[in-house]
Tab-separated table of C-alpha atoms and ligand atoms in Angstrom:
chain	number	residue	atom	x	y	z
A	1	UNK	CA	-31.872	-36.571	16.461
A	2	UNK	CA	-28.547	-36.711	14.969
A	3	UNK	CA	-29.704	-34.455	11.770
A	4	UNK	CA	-30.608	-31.832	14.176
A	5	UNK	CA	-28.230	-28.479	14.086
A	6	UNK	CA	-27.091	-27.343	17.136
A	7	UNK	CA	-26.676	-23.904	17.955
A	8	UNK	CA	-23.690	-21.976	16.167
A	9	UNK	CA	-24.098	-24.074	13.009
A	10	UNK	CA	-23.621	-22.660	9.673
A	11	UNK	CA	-26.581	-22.366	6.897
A	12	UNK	CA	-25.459	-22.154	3.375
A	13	UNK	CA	-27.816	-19.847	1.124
A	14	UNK	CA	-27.212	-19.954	-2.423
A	15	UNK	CA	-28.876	-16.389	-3.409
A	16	UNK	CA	-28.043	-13.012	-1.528
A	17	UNK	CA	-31.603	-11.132	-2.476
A	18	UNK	CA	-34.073	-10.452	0.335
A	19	UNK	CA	-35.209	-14.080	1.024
A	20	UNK	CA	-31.343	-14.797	1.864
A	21	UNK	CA	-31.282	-11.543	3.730
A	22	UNK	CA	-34.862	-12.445	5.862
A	23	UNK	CA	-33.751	-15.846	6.255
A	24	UNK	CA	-30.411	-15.013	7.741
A	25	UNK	CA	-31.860	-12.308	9.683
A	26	UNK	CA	-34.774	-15.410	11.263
A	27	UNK	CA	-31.102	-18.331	11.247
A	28	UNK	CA	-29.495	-15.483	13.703
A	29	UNK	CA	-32.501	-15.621	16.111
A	30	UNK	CA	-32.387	-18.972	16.671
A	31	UNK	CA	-28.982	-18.760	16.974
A	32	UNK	CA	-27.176	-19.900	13.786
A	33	UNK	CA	-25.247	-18.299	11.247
A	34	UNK	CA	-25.845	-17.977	7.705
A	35	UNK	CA	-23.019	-17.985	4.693
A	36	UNK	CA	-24.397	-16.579	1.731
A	37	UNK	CA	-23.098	-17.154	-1.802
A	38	UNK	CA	-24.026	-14.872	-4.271
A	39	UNK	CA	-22.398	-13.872	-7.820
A	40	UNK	CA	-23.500	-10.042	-7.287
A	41	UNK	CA	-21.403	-7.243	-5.233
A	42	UNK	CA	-23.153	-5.821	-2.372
A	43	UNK	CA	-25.932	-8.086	-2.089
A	44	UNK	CA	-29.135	-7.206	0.163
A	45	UNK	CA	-28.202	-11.060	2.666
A	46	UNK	CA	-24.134	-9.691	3.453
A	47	UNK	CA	-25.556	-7.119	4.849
A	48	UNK	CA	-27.154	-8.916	7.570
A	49	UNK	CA	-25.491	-12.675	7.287
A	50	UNK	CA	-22.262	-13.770	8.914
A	51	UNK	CA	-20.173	-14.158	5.931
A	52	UNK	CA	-20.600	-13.789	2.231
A	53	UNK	CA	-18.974	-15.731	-0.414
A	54	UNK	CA	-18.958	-13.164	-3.573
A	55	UNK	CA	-18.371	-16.203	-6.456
A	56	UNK	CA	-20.071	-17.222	-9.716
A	57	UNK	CA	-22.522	-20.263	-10.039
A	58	UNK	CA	-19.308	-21.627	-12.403
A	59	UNK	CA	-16.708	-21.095	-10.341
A	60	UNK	CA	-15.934	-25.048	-9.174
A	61	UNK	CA	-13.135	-24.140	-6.630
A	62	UNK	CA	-15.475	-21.726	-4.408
A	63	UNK	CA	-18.315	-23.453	-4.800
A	64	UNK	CA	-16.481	-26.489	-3.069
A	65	UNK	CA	-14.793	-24.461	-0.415
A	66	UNK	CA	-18.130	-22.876	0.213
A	67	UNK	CA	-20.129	-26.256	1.257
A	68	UNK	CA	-17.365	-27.636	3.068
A	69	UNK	CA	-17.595	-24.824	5.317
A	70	UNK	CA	-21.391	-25.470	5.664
A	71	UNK	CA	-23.305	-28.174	7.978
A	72	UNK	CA	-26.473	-27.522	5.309
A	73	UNK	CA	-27.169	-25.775	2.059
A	74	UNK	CA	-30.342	-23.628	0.806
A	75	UNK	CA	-31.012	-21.464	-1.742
A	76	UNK	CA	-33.369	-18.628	-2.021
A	77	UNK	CA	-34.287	-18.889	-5.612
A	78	UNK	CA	-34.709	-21.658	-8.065
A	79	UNK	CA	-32.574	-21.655	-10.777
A	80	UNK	CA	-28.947	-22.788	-9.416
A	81	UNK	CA	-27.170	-24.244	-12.640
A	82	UNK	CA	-27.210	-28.346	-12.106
A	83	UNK	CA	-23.839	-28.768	-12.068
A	84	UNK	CA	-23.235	-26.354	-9.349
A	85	UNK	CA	-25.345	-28.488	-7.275
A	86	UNK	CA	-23.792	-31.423	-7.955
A	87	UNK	CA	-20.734	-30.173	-6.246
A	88	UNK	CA	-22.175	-28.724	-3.475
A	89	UNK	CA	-23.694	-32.097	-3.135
A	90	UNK	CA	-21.300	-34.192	-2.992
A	91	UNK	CA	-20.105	-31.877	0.823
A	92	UNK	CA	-23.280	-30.999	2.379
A	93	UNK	CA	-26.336	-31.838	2.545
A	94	UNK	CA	-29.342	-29.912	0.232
A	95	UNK	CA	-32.470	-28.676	1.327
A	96	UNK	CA	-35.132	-28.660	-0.223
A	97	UNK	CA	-33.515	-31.373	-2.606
A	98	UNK	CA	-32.772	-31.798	-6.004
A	99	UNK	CA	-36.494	-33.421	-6.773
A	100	UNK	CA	-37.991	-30.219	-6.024
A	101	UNK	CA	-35.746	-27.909	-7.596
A	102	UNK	CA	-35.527	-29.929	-11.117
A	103	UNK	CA	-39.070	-30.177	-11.671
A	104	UNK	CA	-40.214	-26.196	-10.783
A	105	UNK	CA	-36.953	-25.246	-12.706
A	106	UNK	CA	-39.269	-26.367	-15.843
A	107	UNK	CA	-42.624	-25.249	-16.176
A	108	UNK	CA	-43.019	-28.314	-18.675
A	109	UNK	CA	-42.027	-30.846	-15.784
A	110	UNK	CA	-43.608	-29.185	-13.041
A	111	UNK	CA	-47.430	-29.497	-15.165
A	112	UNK	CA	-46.334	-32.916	-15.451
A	113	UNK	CA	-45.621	-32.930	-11.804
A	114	UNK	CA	-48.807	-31.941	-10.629
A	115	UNK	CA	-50.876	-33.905	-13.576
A	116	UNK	CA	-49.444	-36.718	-12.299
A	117	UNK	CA	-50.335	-35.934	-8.615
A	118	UNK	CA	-54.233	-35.838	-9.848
A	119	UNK	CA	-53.947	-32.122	-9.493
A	120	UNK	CA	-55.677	-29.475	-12.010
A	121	UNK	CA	-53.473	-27.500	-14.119
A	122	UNK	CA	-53.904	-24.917	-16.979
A	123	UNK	CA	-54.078	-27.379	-19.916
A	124	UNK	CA	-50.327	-27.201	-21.510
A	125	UNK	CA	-48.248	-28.890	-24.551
A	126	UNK	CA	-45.066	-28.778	-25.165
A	127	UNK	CA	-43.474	-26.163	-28.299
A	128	UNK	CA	-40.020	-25.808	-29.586
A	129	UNK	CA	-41.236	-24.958	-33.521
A	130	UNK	CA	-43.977	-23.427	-35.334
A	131	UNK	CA	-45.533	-26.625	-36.553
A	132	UNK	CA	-45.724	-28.055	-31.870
A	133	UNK	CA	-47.303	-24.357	-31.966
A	134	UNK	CA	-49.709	-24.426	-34.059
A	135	UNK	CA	-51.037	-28.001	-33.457
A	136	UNK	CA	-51.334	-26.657	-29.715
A	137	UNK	CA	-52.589	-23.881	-30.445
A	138	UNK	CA	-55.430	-25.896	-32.321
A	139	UNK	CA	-55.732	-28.257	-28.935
A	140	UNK	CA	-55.828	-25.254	-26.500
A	141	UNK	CA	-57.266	-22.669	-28.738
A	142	UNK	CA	-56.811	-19.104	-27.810
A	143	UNK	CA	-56.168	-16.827	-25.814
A	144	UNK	CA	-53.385	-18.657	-25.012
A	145	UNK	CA	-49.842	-17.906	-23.227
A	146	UNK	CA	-46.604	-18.938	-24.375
A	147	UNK	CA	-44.235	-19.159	-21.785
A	148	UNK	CA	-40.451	-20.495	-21.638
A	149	UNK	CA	-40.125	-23.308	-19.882
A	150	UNK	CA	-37.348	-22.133	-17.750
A	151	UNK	CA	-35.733	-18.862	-16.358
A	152	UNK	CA	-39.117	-16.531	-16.577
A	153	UNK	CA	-40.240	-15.384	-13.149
A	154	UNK	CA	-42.178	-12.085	-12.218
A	155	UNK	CA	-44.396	-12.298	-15.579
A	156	UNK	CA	-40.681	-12.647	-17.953
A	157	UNK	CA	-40.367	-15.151	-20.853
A	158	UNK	CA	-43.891	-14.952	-21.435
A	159	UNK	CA	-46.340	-13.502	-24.558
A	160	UNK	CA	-49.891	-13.911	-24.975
A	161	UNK	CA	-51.817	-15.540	-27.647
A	162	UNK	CA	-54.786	-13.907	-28.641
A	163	UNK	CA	-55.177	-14.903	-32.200
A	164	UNK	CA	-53.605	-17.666	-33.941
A	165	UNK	CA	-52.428	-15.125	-36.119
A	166	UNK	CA	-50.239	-14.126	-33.683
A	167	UNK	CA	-48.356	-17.292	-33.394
A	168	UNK	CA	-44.929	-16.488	-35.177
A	169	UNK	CA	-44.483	-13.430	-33.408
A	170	UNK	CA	-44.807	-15.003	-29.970
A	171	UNK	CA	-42.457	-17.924	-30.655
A	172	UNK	CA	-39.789	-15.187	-32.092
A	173	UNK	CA	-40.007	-13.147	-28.552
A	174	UNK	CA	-39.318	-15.758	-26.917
A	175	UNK	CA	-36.026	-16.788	-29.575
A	176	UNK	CA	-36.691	-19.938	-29.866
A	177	UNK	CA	-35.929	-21.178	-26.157
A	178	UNK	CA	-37.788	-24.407	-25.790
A	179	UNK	CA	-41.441	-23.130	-24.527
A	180	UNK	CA	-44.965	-24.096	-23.003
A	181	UNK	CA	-48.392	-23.273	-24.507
A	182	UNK	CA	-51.094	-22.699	-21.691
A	183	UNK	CA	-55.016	-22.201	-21.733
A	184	UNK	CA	-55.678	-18.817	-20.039
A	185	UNK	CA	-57.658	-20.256	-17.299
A	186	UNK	CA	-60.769	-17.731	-16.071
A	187	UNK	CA	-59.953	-17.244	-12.618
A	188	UNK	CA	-62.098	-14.998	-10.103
A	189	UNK	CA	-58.899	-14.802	-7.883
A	190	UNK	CA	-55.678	-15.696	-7.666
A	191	UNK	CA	-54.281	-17.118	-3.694
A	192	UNK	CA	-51.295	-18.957	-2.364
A	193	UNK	CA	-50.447	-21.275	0.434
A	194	UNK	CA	-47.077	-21.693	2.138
A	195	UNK	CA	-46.589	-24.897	3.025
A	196	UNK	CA	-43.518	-26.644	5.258
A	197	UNK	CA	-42.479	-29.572	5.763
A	198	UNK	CA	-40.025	-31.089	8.270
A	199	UNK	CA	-37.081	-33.330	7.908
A	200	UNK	CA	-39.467	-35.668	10.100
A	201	UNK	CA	-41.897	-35.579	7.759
A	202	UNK	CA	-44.648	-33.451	9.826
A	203	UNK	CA	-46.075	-30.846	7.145
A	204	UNK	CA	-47.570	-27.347	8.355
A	205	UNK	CA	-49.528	-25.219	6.364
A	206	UNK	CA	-50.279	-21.167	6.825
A	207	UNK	CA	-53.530	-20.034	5.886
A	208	UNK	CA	-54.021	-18.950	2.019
A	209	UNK	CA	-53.209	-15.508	1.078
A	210	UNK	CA	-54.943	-13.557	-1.657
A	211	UNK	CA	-53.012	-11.913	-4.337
A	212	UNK	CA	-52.948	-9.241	-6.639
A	213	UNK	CA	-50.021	-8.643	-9.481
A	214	UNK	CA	-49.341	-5.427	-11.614
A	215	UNK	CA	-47.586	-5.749	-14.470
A	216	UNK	CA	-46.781	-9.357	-14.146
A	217	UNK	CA	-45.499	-8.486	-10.431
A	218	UNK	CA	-46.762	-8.923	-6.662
A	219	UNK	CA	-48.629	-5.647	-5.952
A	220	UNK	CA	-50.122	-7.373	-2.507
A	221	UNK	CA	-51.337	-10.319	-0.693
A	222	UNK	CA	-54.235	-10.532	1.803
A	223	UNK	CA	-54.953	-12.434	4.535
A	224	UNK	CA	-57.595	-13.848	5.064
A	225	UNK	CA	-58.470	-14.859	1.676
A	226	UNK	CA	-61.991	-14.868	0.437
A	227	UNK	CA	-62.268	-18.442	0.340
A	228	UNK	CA	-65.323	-20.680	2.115
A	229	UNK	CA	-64.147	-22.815	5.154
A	230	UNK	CA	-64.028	-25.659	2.488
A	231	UNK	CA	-62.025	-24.079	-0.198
A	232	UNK	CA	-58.901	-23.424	2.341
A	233	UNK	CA	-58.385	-26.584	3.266
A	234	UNK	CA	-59.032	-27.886	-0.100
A	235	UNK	CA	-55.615	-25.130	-0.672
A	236	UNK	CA	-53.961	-26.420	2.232
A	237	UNK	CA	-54.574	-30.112	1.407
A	238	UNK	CA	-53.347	-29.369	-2.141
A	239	UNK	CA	-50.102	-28.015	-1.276
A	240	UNK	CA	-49.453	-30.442	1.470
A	241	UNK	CA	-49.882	-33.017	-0.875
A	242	UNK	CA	-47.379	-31.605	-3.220
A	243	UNK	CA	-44.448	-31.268	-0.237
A	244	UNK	CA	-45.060	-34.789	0.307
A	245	UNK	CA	-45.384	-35.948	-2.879
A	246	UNK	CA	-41.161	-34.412	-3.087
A	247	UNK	CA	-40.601	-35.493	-0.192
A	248	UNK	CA	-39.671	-31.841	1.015
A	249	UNK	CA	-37.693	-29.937	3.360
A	250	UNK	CA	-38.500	-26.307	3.994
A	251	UNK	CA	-40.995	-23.739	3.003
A	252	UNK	CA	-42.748	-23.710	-0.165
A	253	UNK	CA	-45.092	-21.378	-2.270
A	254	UNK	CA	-47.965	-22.546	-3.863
A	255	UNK	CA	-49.770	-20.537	-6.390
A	256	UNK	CA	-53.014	-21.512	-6.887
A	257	UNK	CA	-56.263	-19.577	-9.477
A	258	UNK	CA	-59.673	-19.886	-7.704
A	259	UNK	CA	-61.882	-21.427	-10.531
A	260	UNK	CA	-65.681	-21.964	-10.658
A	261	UNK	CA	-64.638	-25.561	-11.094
A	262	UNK	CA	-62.022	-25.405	-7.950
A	263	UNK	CA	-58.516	-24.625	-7.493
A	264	UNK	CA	-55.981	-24.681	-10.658
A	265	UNK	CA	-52.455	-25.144	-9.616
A	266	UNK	CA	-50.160	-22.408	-11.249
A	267	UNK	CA	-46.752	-23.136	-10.313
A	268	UNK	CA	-45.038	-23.368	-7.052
A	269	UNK	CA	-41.552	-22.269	-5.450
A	270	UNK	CA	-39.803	-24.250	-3.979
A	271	UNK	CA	-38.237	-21.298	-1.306
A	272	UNK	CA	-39.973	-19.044	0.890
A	273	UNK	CA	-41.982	-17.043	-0.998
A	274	UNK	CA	-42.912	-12.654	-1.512
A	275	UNK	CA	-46.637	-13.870	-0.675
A	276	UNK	CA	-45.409	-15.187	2.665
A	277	UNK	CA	-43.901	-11.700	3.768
A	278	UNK	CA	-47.584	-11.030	5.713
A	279	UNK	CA	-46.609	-14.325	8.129
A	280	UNK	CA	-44.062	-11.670	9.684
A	281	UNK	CA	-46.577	-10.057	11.139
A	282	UNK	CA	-49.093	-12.301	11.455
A	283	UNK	CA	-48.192	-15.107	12.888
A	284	UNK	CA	-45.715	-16.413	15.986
A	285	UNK	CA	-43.607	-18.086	13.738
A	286	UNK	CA	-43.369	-16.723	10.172
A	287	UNK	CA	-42.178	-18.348	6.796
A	288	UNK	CA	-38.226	-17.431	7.031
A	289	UNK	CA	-38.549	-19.318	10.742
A	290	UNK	CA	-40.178	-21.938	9.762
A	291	UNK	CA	-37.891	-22.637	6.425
A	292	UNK	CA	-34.951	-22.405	8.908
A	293	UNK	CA	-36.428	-24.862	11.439
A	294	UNK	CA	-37.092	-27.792	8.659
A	295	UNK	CA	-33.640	-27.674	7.006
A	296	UNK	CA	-31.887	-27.593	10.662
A	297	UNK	CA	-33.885	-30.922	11.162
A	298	UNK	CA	-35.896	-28.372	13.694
A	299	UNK	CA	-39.602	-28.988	14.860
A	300	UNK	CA	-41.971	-27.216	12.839
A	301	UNK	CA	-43.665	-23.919	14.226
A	302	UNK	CA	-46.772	-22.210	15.002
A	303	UNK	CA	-47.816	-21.066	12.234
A	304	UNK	CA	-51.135	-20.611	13.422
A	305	UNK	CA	-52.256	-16.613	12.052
A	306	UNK	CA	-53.005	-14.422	14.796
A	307	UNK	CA	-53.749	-11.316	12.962
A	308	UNK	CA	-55.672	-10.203	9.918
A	309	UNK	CA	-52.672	-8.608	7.624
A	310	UNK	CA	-51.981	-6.775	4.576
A	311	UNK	CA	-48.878	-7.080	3.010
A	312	UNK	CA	-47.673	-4.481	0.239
A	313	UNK	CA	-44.709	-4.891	-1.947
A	314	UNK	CA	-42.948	-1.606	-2.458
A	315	UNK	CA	-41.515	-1.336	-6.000
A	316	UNK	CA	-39.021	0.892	-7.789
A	317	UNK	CA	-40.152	4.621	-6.524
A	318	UNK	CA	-42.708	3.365	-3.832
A	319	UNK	CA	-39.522	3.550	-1.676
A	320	UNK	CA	-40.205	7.434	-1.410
A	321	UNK	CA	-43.165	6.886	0.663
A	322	UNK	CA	-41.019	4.994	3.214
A	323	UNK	CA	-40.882	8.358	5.156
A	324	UNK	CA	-44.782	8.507	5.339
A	325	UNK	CA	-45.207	4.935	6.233
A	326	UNK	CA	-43.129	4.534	8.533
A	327	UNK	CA	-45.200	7.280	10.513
A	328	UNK	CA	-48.306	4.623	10.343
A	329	UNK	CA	-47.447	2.078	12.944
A	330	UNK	CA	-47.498	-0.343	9.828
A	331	UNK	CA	-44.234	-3.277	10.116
A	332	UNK	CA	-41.572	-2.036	7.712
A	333	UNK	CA	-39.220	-4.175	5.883
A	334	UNK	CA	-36.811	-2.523	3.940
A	335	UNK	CA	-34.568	-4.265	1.481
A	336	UNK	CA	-30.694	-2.223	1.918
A	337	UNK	CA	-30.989	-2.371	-1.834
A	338	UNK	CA	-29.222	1.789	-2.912
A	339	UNK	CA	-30.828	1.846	-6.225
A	340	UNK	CA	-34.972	1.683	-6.797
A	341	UNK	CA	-35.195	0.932	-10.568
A	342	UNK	CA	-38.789	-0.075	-11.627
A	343	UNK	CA	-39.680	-3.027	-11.014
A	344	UNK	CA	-37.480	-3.828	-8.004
A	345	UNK	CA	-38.324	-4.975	-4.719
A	346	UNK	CA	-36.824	-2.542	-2.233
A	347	UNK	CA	-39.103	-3.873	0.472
A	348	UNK	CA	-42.457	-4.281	1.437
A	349	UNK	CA	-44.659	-3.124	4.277
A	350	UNK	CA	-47.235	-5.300	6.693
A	351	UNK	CA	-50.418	-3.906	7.780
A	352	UNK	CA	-52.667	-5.414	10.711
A	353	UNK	CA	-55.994	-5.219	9.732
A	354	UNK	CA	-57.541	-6.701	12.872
A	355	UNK	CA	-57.333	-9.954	14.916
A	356	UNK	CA	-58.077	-13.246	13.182
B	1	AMP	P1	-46.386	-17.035	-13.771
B	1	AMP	O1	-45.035	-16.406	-13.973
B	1	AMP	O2	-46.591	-18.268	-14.544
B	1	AMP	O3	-46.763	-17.157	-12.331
B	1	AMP	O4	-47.429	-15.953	-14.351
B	1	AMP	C1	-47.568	-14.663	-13.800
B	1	AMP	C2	-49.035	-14.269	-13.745
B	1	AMP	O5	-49.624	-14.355	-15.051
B	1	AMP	C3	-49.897	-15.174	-12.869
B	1	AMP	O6	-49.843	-14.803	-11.522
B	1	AMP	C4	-51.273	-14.952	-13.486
B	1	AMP	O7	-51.833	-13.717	-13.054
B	1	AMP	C5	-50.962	-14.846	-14.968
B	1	AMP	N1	-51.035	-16.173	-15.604
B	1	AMP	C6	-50.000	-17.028	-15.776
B	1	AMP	N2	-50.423	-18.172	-16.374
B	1	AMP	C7	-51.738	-18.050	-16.562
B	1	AMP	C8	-52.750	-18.894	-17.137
B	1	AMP	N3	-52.468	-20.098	-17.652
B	1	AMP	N4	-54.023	-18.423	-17.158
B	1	AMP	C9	-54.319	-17.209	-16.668
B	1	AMP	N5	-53.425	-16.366	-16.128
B	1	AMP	C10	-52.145	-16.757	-16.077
């Protein structure tokens, strides 16, 4: 297949956090190398990827010099200004495309998205002013979250409703960036599937992890999830039909709340994803592989789970337990990143729990 990378061949990754970091690490085993581009100094992926470009998303002249020294593009988060892509475009291929990134760039278009696909959402309207507020407000009814509909991730650019008295305040935290009203839906649980799908078309799924945030943030995920037989691969066929649906390339997360009624989509990513981490150690081929495999026109992998895992995030000052953990025999995975403010991912830790 002429789409097919050959060894030696250069991945772009927009984004120099720990995805571009794991994925470069994963593009180097199978014999690749990565070019990351990345605004910030010192970024987690140039420690670990061949070559770093060190530009802003604005900056026309190395954005241009950067694809033409790429055979493919990625990114390892989802908000890459539009017009940056259009130049990158127009020299190298981008994977996933532009479909998937414009709709989960706005939480408005992505409800839309998945409405459209037949799939359950939180029930949503559209607010830029007081008056689209309150009229949703009186559709949803409360509690209610406001959210903005782009640029929040990690629990950011979002306020809860619990009165309609509360309604000006939200819309004023949020300074009147254009915004999305959501039902609280009543979940027992929330899980998420990582789905990929290859430039061939062949989609893989990974079995559903269970999650739990803190503070708006991935605390851990948990495989298995406590789901029936039936309920994961209602996940997985959910999921798979989204990839298809955007007619994807790569890895994707799919957050999804287990409701009496079924699964409610919450949003996906279209990227590897923090929930994914566990597929490290838990399966032969893990997320970062499998991402790299689709967008170098690869097979897909086995991402079959071998292992029962838990994976831990370790945030801001959990980084001083390293020393302890790493005496455990649990997999570390530790970030390069010098300063642990709260809040920040410095790296997370896998735990094998027993065989699948
Ligand atoms: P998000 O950034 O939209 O993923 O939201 C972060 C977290 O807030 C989710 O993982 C949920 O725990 C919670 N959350 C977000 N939206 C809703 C909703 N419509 N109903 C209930 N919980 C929500």
């Amino acid at each position: 297949m002429s789409d097919r990378l050959a060894a030696g061949a250069i991945i772009g990754i927009l984004g120099g956090g720990q995805l571009g970091r794991m994925l470069s690490v994963a593009a180097a085993r199978l014999g690749f190398r990565c070019h990351i581009y990345e605004p910030g100094a010192d970024c987690p992926a140039a420690h670990v990827a061949w070559r770093t470009t060190t530009a802003a998303y604005e900056d026309a002249a190395a954005l241009r010099a950067f694809a033409r020294a790429v055979d493919v593009v990625t990114y390892e988060f989802e908000n890459v200004p539009a017009e940056a892509l259009d130049l990158i475009e127009a020299e190298a291929p981008v994977r996933p495309g532009r479909r998937a990134l414009s709709v989960s760039q706005d939480r408005l278009t992505e409800k839309e998205f998945l409405s459209d696909l037949g799939l359950a959402t939180a029930p949503f309207a559209a607010v830029s002013t007081a008056a689209e507020l309150a009229l949703a407000l009186d559709r949803i009814g409360t509690p209610a979250i406001l959210k903005t509909r782009r640029l929040g991730y990690d629990g950011k650019g979002q306020v809860r409703i619990t009165t309609p008295g509360e309604a000006a305040a939200a819309l004023a935290t949020l300074g009147g960036r254009p915004a999305i009203l959501e039902g609280v839906v009543d979940f027992s649980s929330e899980v998420s599937v990582i789905a990929a799908r290859g430039l061939d078309g062949s989609v893989a799924c990974y079995d559903p992890g269970e999650n739990v945030h803190e503070g708006g943030i991935l605390r851990k995920t948990t495989v298995p999830a406590q789901l029936t037989a039936s309920q994961r691969s209602d996940a997985v066929l959910i999921a798979a039909r989204m990839v298809t649906a955007l007619d994807y390339v790569g890895v994707m997360g799919v957050e999804l709340f287990v409701t009496a009624g079924g699964f409610v989509v919450n949003e996906f990513a279209p990227r590897v994803h923090n929930s994914g981490h566990w597929t490290q150690t838990g399966c032969v081929i893990d997320q970062f592989e499998q991402h790299v495999r689709a967008i170098a026109g690869w097979p897909l992998g086995n991402g079959a789970r071998h292992s029962n895992v838990v994976m831990e995030n370790l945030i801001g000052a959990d980084i001083a337990r390293v020393a302890e953990i790493a005496t455990t025999g649990a997999a570390l995975h530790l970030y390069g990143k010098a300063e642990a403010r709260p809040g920040r991912k410095m790296g997370h830790v896998n735990r094998i729990t027993g065989p699948a």
